[in-house]
Amino acid sequence: MLNALTIDVEEHFQVHAFERLIGRDAWERYPSRVVPNTRRIVRLLAERQVRATFFVLDWVAERHPELVREIAAAGHEIGTHGYWHELIYRQTPAEFAEDLRRSLAAIERAAPGVRL
């Protein structure tokens, strides 16, 4: 049986359920949990010899580039989850193109040479 596993790498306060309560301008004020939690997932997957695609929110990639490198070094695929965690249907084509450009650049800076 062939399965696919994807993991969103984002902070606990960046989920859409909180977007009306926690604005982007407040993100820096919240404590980060993404690094230890993602490392825990990477360890669990390694124990089971499972590979996944990690969709990294590029706001996270800019603040924790070592985490992106650790995910890639463990053999996982890296994908972009956008920069601001904005829903695609809320963006114009130009906004989407800019978000994609910015997010790919953030991942490339975090882990040069990682295939996206």
PDB file of N, CA and C in Angstrom, residues 15-97:
ATOM      1  N   VAL A  15      -2.647  29.206  12.988  1.00  0.00           N
ATOM      2  CA  VAL A  15      -3.719  28.459  12.330  1.00  0.00           C
ATOM      3  C   VAL A  15      -4.878  29.398  12.001  1.00  0.00           C
ATOM      4  N   HIS A  16      -5.607  29.064  10.971  1.00  0.00           N
ATOM      5  CA  HIS A  16      -6.696  29.939  10.524  1.00  0.00           C
ATOM      6  C   HIS A  16      -7.794  30.127  11.563  1.00  0.00           C
ATOM      7  N   ALA A  17      -7.949  29.175  12.452  1.00  0.00           N
ATOM      8  CA  ALA A  17      -8.981  29.322  13.478  1.00  0.00           C
ATOM      9  C   ALA A  17      -8.717  30.513  14.396  1.00  0.00           C
ATOM     10  N   PHE A  18      -7.450  30.968  14.466  1.00  0.00           N
ATOM     11  CA  PHE A  18      -7.094  32.082  15.338  1.00  0.00           C
ATOM     12  C   PHE A  18      -6.903  33.404  14.602  1.00  0.00           C
ATOM     13  N   GLU A  19      -7.071  33.414  13.288  1.00  0.00           N
ATOM     14  CA  GLU A  19      -6.698  34.605  12.526  1.00  0.00           C
ATOM     15  C   GLU A  19      -7.468  35.866  12.928  1.00  0.00           C
ATOM     16  N   ARG A  20      -8.662  35.727  13.429  1.00  0.00           N
ATOM     17  CA  ARG A  20      -9.425  36.905  13.870  1.00  0.00           C
ATOM     18  C   ARG A  20      -9.028  37.339  15.274  1.00  0.00           C
ATOM     19  N   LEU A  21      -8.359  36.458  15.991  1.00  0.00           N
ATOM     20  CA  LEU A  21      -7.948  36.753  17.366  1.00  0.00           C
ATOM     21  C   LEU A  21      -6.487  37.190  17.465  1.00  0.00           C
ATOM     22  N   ILE A  22      -5.651  36.648  16.583  1.00  0.00           N
ATOM     23  CA  ILE A  22      -4.214  36.919  16.636  1.00  0.00           C
ATOM     24  C   ILE A  22      -3.770  37.407  15.263  1.00  0.00           C
ATOM     25  N   GLY A  23      -3.573  38.694  15.154  1.00  0.00           N
ATOM     26  CA  GLY A  23      -3.135  39.271  13.890  1.00  0.00           C
ATOM     27  C   GLY A  23      -1.665  38.982  13.618  1.00  0.00           C
ATOM     28  N   ARG A  24      -1.288  39.094  12.365  1.00  0.00           N
ATOM     29  CA  ARG A  24       0.108  38.861  11.986  1.00  0.00           C
ATOM     30  C   ARG A  24       1.066  39.774  12.723  1.00  0.00           C
ATOM     31  N   ASP A  25       0.611  40.976  13.019  1.00  0.00           N
ATOM     32  CA  ASP A  25       1.468  41.916  13.737  1.00  0.00           C
ATOM     33  C   ASP A  25       1.757  41.457  15.166  1.00  0.00           C
ATOM     34  N   ALA A  26       1.002  40.493  15.671  1.00  0.00           N
ATOM     35  CA  ALA A  26       1.201  39.979  17.031  1.00  0.00           C
ATOM     36  C   ALA A  26       2.017  38.685  17.064  1.00  0.00           C
ATOM     37  N   TRP A  27       2.292  38.088  15.933  1.00  0.00           N
ATOM     38  CA  TRP A  27       2.975  36.796  15.911  1.00  0.00           C
ATOM     39  C   TRP A  27       4.301  36.805  16.661  1.00  0.00           C
ATOM     40  N   GLU A  28       5.040  37.873  16.547  1.00  0.00           N
ATOM     41  CA  GLU A  28       6.358  37.941  17.196  1.00  0.00           C
ATOM     42  C   GLU A  28       6.251  37.924  18.724  1.00  0.00           C
ATOM     43  N   ARG A  29       5.121  38.247  19.256  1.00  0.00           N
ATOM     44  CA  ARG A  29       4.966  38.332  20.718  1.00  0.00           C
ATOM     45  C   ARG A  29       4.653  36.984  21.365  1.00  0.00           C
ATOM     46  N   TYR A  30       4.345  35.983  20.574  1.00  0.00           N
ATOM     47  CA  TYR A  30       3.988  34.678  21.129  1.00  0.00           C
ATOM     48  C   TYR A  30       5.203  33.762  21.200  1.00  0.00           C
ATOM     49  N   PRO A  31       5.274  32.924  22.228  1.00  0.00           N
ATOM     50  CA  PRO A  31       6.418  32.014  22.330  1.00  0.00           C
ATOM     51  C   PRO A  31       6.375  30.958  21.222  1.00  0.00           C
ATOM     52  N   SER A  32       7.528  30.637  20.709  1.00  0.00           N
ATOM     53  CA  SER A  32       7.633  29.643  19.641  1.00  0.00           C
ATOM     54  C   SER A  32       7.568  28.232  20.220  1.00  0.00           C
ATOM     55  N   ARG A  33       6.837  27.374  19.552  1.00  0.00           N
ATOM     56  CA  ARG A  33       6.765  25.953  19.910  1.00  0.00           C
ATOM     57  C   ARG A  33       7.129  25.062  18.726  1.00  0.00           C
ATOM     58  N   VAL A  34       7.310  25.658  17.565  1.00  0.00           N
ATOM     59  CA  VAL A  34       7.437  24.883  16.342  1.00  0.00           C
ATOM     60  C   VAL A  34       8.714  24.044  16.301  1.00  0.00           C
ATOM     61  N   VAL A  35       9.810  24.536  16.834  1.00  0.00           N
ATOM     62  CA  VAL A  35      11.075  23.801  16.734  1.00  0.00           C
ATOM     63  C   VAL A  35      11.034  22.494  17.531  1.00  0.00           C
ATOM     64  N   PRO A  36      10.747  22.526  18.838  1.00  0.00           N
ATOM     65  CA  PRO A  36      10.739  21.248  19.563  1.00  0.00           C
ATOM     66  C   PRO A  36       9.666  20.277  19.077  1.00  0.00           C
ATOM     67  N   ASN A  37       8.509  20.798  18.694  1.00  0.00           N
ATOM     68  CA  ASN A  37       7.440  19.915  18.229  1.00  0.00           C
ATOM     69  C   ASN A  37       7.787  19.274  16.883  1.00  0.00           C
ATOM     70  N   THR A  38       8.383  20.046  15.990  1.00  0.00           N
ATOM     71  CA  THR A  38       8.763  19.479  14.690  1.00  0.00           C
ATOM     72  C   THR A  38       9.893  18.476  14.862  1.00  0.00           C
ATOM     73  N   ARG A  39      10.847  18.785  15.709  1.00  0.00           N
ATOM     74  CA  ARG A  39      11.939  17.826  15.965  1.00  0.00           C
ATOM     75  C   ARG A  39      11.392  16.518  16.517  1.00  0.00           C
ATOM     76  N   ARG A  40      10.387  16.595  17.357  1.00  0.00           N
ATOM     77  CA  ARG A  40       9.769  15.382  17.905  1.00  0.00           C
ATOM     78  C   ARG A  40       9.151  14.545  16.771  1.00  0.00           C
ATOM     79  N   ILE A  41       8.483  15.201  15.851  1.00  0.00           N
ATOM     80  CA  ILE A  41       7.888  14.493  14.718  1.00  0.00           C
ATOM     81  C   ILE A  41       8.971  13.873  13.832  1.00  0.00           C
ATOM     82  N   VAL A  42      10.044  14.611  13.564  1.00  0.00           N
ATOM     83  CA  VAL A  42      11.135  14.091  12.738  1.00  0.00           C
ATOM     84  C   VAL A  42      11.740  12.846  13.397  1.00  0.00           C
ATOM     85  N   ARG A  43      11.929  12.874  14.713  1.00  0.00           N
ATOM     86  CA  ARG A  43      12.467  11.698  15.427  1.00  0.00           C
ATOM     87  C   ARG A  43      11.522  10.498  15.327  1.00  0.00           C
ATOM     88  N   LEU A  44      10.229  10.736  15.524  1.00  0.00           N
ATOM     89  CA  LEU A  44       9.257   9.643  15.438  1.00  0.00           C
ATOM     90  C   LEU A  44       9.238   9.023  14.042  1.00  0.00           C
ATOM     91  N   LEU A  45       9.297   9.848  13.027  1.00  0.00           N
ATOM     92  CA  LEU A  45       9.310   9.330  11.658  1.00  0.00           C
ATOM     93  C   LEU A  45      10.579   8.548  11.386  1.00  0.00           C
ATOM     94  N   ALA A  46      11.706   9.011  11.912  1.00  0.00           N
ATOM     95  CA  ALA A  46      12.971   8.295  11.722  1.00  0.00           C
ATOM     96  C   ALA A  46      12.914   6.914  12.374  1.00  0.00           C
ATOM     97  N   GLU A  47      12.321   6.829  13.548  1.00  0.00           N
ATOM     98  CA  GLU A  47      12.187   5.540  14.240  1.00  0.00           C
ATOM     99  C   GLU A  47      11.408   4.533  13.408  1.00  0.00           C
ATOM    100  N   ARG A  48      10.458   5.007  12.635  1.00  0.00           N
ATOM    101  CA  ARG A  48       9.611   4.136  11.816  1.00  0.00           C
ATOM    102  C   ARG A  48      10.052   4.090  10.354  1.00  0.00           C
ATOM    103  N   GLN A  49      11.141   4.790  10.043  1.00  0.00           N
ATOM    104  CA  GLN A  49      11.669   4.854   8.682  1.00  0.00           C
ATOM    105  C   GLN A  49      10.602   5.337   7.694  1.00  0.00           C
ATOM    106  N   VAL A  50       9.960   6.409   8.079  1.00  0.00           N
ATOM    107  CA  VAL A  50       8.900   7.004   7.275  1.00  0.00           C
ATOM    108  C   VAL A  50       9.373   8.368   6.789  1.00  0.00           C
ATOM    109  N   ARG A  51       9.090   8.650   5.537  1.00  0.00           N
ATOM    110  CA  ARG A  51       9.406   9.956   4.961  1.00  0.00           C
ATOM    111  C   ARG A  51       8.097  10.701   4.702  1.00  0.00           C
ATOM    112  N   ALA A  52       8.189  12.027   4.783  1.00  0.00           N
ATOM    113  CA  ALA A  52       6.998  12.864   4.607  1.00  0.00           C
ATOM    114  C   ALA A  52       7.380  14.116   3.839  1.00  0.00           C
ATOM    115  N   THR A  53       6.373  14.855   3.454  1.00  0.00           N
ATOM    116  CA  THR A  53       6.561  16.186   2.899  1.00  0.00           C
ATOM    117  C   THR A  53       6.190  17.172   3.992  1.00  0.00           C
ATOM    118  N   PHE A  54       7.118  18.058   4.315  1.00  0.00           N
ATOM    119  CA  PHE A  54       6.902  19.084   5.326  1.00  0.00           C
ATOM    120  C   PHE A  54       6.646  20.407   4.616  1.00  0.00           C
ATOM    121  N   PHE A  55       5.438  20.913   4.749  1.00  0.00           N
ATOM    122  CA  PHE A  55       5.087  22.201   4.163  1.00  0.00           C
ATOM    123  C   PHE A  55       5.399  23.287   5.192  1.00  0.00           C
ATOM    124  N   VAL A  56       6.491  23.990   4.936  1.00  0.00           N
ATOM    125  CA  VAL A  56       7.006  24.968   5.888  1.00  0.00           C
ATOM    126  C   VAL A  56       6.404  26.341   5.615  1.00  0.00           C
ATOM    127  N   LEU A  57       5.814  26.913   6.649  1.00  0.00           N
ATOM    128  CA  LEU A  57       5.380  28.298   6.559  1.00  0.00           C
ATOM    129  C   LEU A  57       6.655  29.133   6.557  1.00  0.00           C
ATOM    130  N   ASP A  58       6.808  29.941   5.564  1.00  0.00           N
ATOM    131  CA  ASP A  58       8.097  30.574   5.357  1.00  0.00           C
ATOM    132  C   ASP A  58       8.393  31.680   6.356  1.00  0.00           C
ATOM    133  N   TRP A  59       7.407  32.158   7.051  1.00  0.00           N
ATOM    134  CA  TRP A  59       7.634  33.007   8.214  1.00  0.00           C
ATOM    135  C   TRP A  59       8.458  32.214   9.221  1.00  0.00           C
ATOM    136  N   VAL A  60       8.178  30.925   9.346  1.00  0.00           N
ATOM    137  CA  VAL A  60       8.923  30.041  10.241  1.00  0.00           C
ATOM    138  C   VAL A  60      10.331  29.796   9.684  1.00  0.00           C
ATOM    139  N   ALA A  61      10.441  29.572   8.392  1.00  0.00           N
ATOM    140  CA  ALA A  61      11.746  29.300   7.778  1.00  0.00           C
ATOM    141  C   ALA A  61      12.715  30.449   8.005  1.00  0.00           C
ATOM    142  N   GLU A  62      12.231  31.669   7.964  1.00  0.00           N
ATOM    143  CA  GLU A  62      13.107  32.816   8.190  1.00  0.00           C
ATOM    144  C   GLU A  62      13.596  32.884   9.628  1.00  0.00           C
ATOM    145  N   ARG A  63      12.785  32.460  10.561  1.00  0.00           N
ATOM    146  CA  ARG A  63      13.157  32.545  11.972  1.00  0.00           C
ATOM    147  C   ARG A  63      13.886  31.311  12.480  1.00  0.00           C
ATOM    148  N   HIS A  64      13.681  30.180  11.808  1.00  0.00           N
ATOM    149  CA  HIS A  64      14.289  28.919  12.250  1.00  0.00           C
ATOM    150  C   HIS A  64      14.892  28.160  11.062  1.00  0.00           C
ATOM    151  N   PRO A  65      15.860  28.758  10.371  1.00  0.00           N
ATOM    152  CA  PRO A  65      16.420  28.090   9.195  1.00  0.00           C
ATOM    153  C   PRO A  65      17.057  26.735   9.510  1.00  0.00           C
ATOM    154  N   GLU A  66      17.588  26.604  10.717  1.00  0.00           N
ATOM    155  CA  GLU A  66      18.192  25.316  11.091  1.00  0.00           C
ATOM    156  C   GLU A  66      17.156  24.200  11.084  1.00  0.00           C
ATOM    157  N   LEU A  67      15.912  24.526  11.384  1.00  0.00           N
ATOM    158  CA  LEU A  67      14.850  23.518  11.387  1.00  0.00           C
ATOM    159  C   LEU A  67      14.589  23.007   9.978  1.00  0.00           C
ATOM    160  N   VAL A  68      14.579  23.888   9.008  1.00  0.00           N
ATOM    161  CA  VAL A  68      14.390  23.484   7.610  1.00  0.00           C
ATOM    162  C   VAL A  68      15.535  22.567   7.186  1.00  0.00           C
ATOM    163  N   ARG A  69      16.759  22.920   7.556  1.00  0.00           N
ATOM    164  CA  ARG A  69      17.917  22.080   7.212  1.00  0.00           C
ATOM    165  C   ARG A  69      17.824  20.710   7.882  1.00  0.00           C
ATOM    166  N   GLU A  70      17.374  20.665   9.130  1.00  0.00           N
ATOM    167  CA  GLU A  70      17.231  19.382   9.840  1.00  0.00           C
ATOM    168  C   GLU A  70      16.186  18.487   9.168  1.00  0.00           C
ATOM    169  N   ILE A  71      15.091  19.074   8.762  1.00  0.00           N
ATOM    170  CA  ILE A  71      14.039  18.300   8.085  1.00  0.00           C
ATOM    171  C   ILE A  71      14.587  17.709   6.794  1.00  0.00           C
ATOM    172  N   ALA A  72      15.259  18.528   6.004  1.00  0.00           N
ATOM    173  CA  ALA A  72      15.824  18.060   4.731  1.00  0.00           C
ATOM    174  C   ALA A  72      16.902  17.013   4.962  1.00  0.00           C
ATOM    175  N   ALA A  73      17.769  17.226   5.957  1.00  0.00           N
ATOM    176  CA  ALA A  73      18.854  16.282   6.243  1.00  0.00           C
ATOM    177  C   ALA A  73      18.316  14.918   6.669  1.00  0.00           C
ATOM    178  N   ALA A  74      17.117  14.899   7.240  1.00  0.00           N
ATOM    179  CA  ALA A  74      16.499  13.633   7.652  1.00  0.00           C
ATOM    180  C   ALA A  74      15.854  12.904   6.475  1.00  0.00           C
ATOM    181  N   GLY A  75      15.941  13.489   5.280  1.00  0.00           N
ATOM    182  CA  GLY A  75      15.441  12.816   4.087  1.00  0.00           C
ATOM    183  C   GLY A  75      14.026  13.160   3.687  1.00  0.00           C
ATOM    184  N   HIS A  76      13.468  14.176   4.303  1.00  0.00           N
ATOM    185  CA  HIS A  76      12.097  14.564   3.986  1.00  0.00           C
ATOM    186  C   HIS A  76      12.074  15.602   2.878  1.00  0.00           C
ATOM    187  N   GLU A  77      10.955  15.655   2.188  1.00  0.00           N
ATOM    188  CA  GLU A  77      10.740  16.654   1.148  1.00  0.00           C
ATOM    189  C   GLU A  77      10.271  17.948   1.811  1.00  0.00           C
ATOM    190  N   ILE A  78      10.729  19.071   1.270  1.00  0.00           N
ATOM    191  CA  ILE A  78      10.320  20.382   1.767  1.00  0.00           C
ATOM    192  C   ILE A  78       9.399  21.023   0.743  1.00  0.00           C
ATOM    193  N   GLY A  79       8.288  21.540   1.224  1.00  0.00           N
ATOM    194  CA  GLY A  79       7.373  22.287   0.379  1.00  0.00           C
ATOM    195  C   GLY A  79       7.056  23.612   1.040  1.00  0.00           C
ATOM    196  N   THR A  80       6.563  24.536   0.270  1.00  0.00           N
ATOM    197  CA  THR A  80       6.193  25.828   0.830  1.00  0.00           C
ATOM    198  C   THR A  80       4.728  25.832   1.245  1.00  0.00           C
ATOM    199  N   HIS A  81       4.496  26.464   2.371  1.00  0.00           N
ATOM    200  CA  HIS A  81       3.138  26.638   2.880  1.00  0.00           C
ATOM    201  C   HIS A  81       2.744  28.104   2.751  1.00  0.00           C
ATOM    202  N   GLY A  82       3.478  28.805   1.879  1.00  0.00           N
ATOM    203  CA  GLY A  82       3.261  30.234   1.711  1.00  0.00           C
ATOM    204  C   GLY A  82       4.037  31.005   2.763  1.00  0.00           C
ATOM    205  N   TYR A  83       4.019  32.289   2.636  1.00  0.00           N
ATOM    206  CA  TYR A  83       4.746  33.103   3.611  1.00  0.00           C
ATOM    207  C   TYR A  83       3.859  33.461   4.799  1.00  0.00           C
ATOM    208  N   TRP A  84       2.674  33.961   4.528  1.00  0.00           N
ATOM    209  CA  TRP A  84       1.802  34.466   5.583  1.00  0.00           C
ATOM    210  C   TRP A  84       0.659  33.533   5.943  1.00  0.00           C
ATOM    211  N   HIS A  85       0.613  32.331   5.370  1.00  0.00           N
ATOM    212  CA  HIS A  85      -0.475  31.396   5.689  1.00  0.00           C
ATOM    213  C   HIS A  85      -1.817  31.960   5.218  1.00  0.00           C
ATOM    214  N   GLU A  86      -1.768  32.566   4.046  1.00  0.00           N
ATOM    215  CA  GLU A  86      -2.969  33.174   3.477  1.00  0.00           C
ATOM    216  C   GLU A  86      -3.659  32.176   2.553  1.00  0.00           C
ATOM    217  N   LEU A  87      -4.951  32.093   2.643  1.00  0.00           N
ATOM    218  CA  LEU A  87      -5.720  31.214   1.772  1.00  0.00           C
ATOM    219  C   LEU A  87      -5.636  31.712   0.334  1.00  0.00           C
ATOM    220  N   ILE A  88      -5.438  30.800  -0.596  1.00  0.00           N
ATOM    221  CA  ILE A  88      -5.226  31.180  -1.991  1.00  0.00           C
ATOM    222  C   ILE A  88      -6.431  31.923  -2.565  1.00  0.00           C
ATOM    223  N   TYR A  89      -7.625  31.538  -2.186  1.00  0.00           N
ATOM    224  CA  TYR A  89      -8.802  32.184  -2.770  1.00  0.00           C
ATOM    225  C   TYR A  89      -9.033  33.591  -2.213  1.00  0.00           C
ATOM    226  N   ARG A  90      -8.216  34.009  -1.247  1.00  0.00           N
ATOM    227  CA  ARG A  90      -8.284  35.384  -0.752  1.00  0.00           C
ATOM    228  C   ARG A  90      -7.233  36.277  -1.424  1.00  0.00           C
ATOM    229  N   GLN A  91      -6.463  35.707  -2.331  1.00  0.00           N
ATOM    230  CA  GLN A  91      -5.386  36.446  -2.980  1.00  0.00           C
ATOM    231  C   GLN A  91      -5.694  36.694  -4.448  1.00  0.00           C
ATOM    232  N   THR A  92      -5.221  37.803  -4.937  1.00  0.00           N
ATOM    233  CA  THR A  92      -5.266  38.041  -6.375  1.00  0.00           C
ATOM    234  C   THR A  92      -4.147  37.214  -7.001  1.00  0.00           C
ATOM    235  N   PRO A  93      -4.172  36.989  -8.310  1.00  0.00           N
ATOM    236  CA  PRO A  93      -3.057  36.280  -8.937  1.00  0.00           C
ATOM    237  C   PRO A  93      -1.703  36.945  -8.657  1.00  0.00           C
ATOM    238  N   ALA A  94      -1.662  38.262  -8.656  1.00  0.00           N
ATOM    239  CA  ALA A  94      -0.401  38.969  -8.381  1.00  0.00           C
ATOM    240  C   ALA A  94       0.041  38.757  -6.928  1.00  0.00           C
ATOM    241  N   GLU A  95      -0.888  38.790  -6.001  1.00  0.00           N
ATOM    242  CA  GLU A  95      -0.549  38.550  -4.590  1.00  0.00           C
ATOM    243  C   GLU A  95      -0.055  37.123  -4.389  1.00  0.00           C
ATOM    244  N   PHE A  96      -0.715  36.168  -5.046  1.00  0.00           N
ATOM    245  CA  PHE A  96      -0.280  34.778  -4.947  1.00  0.00           C
ATOM    246  C   PHE A  96       1.128  34.611  -5.508  1.00  0.00           C
ATOM    247  N   ALA A  97       1.409  35.208  -6.665  1.00  0.00           N
ATOM    248  CA  ALA A  97       2.738  35.111  -7.279  1.00  0.00           C
ATOM    249  C   ALA A  97       3.800  35.701  -6.360  1.00  0.00           C
TER     250      ALA A  97
END
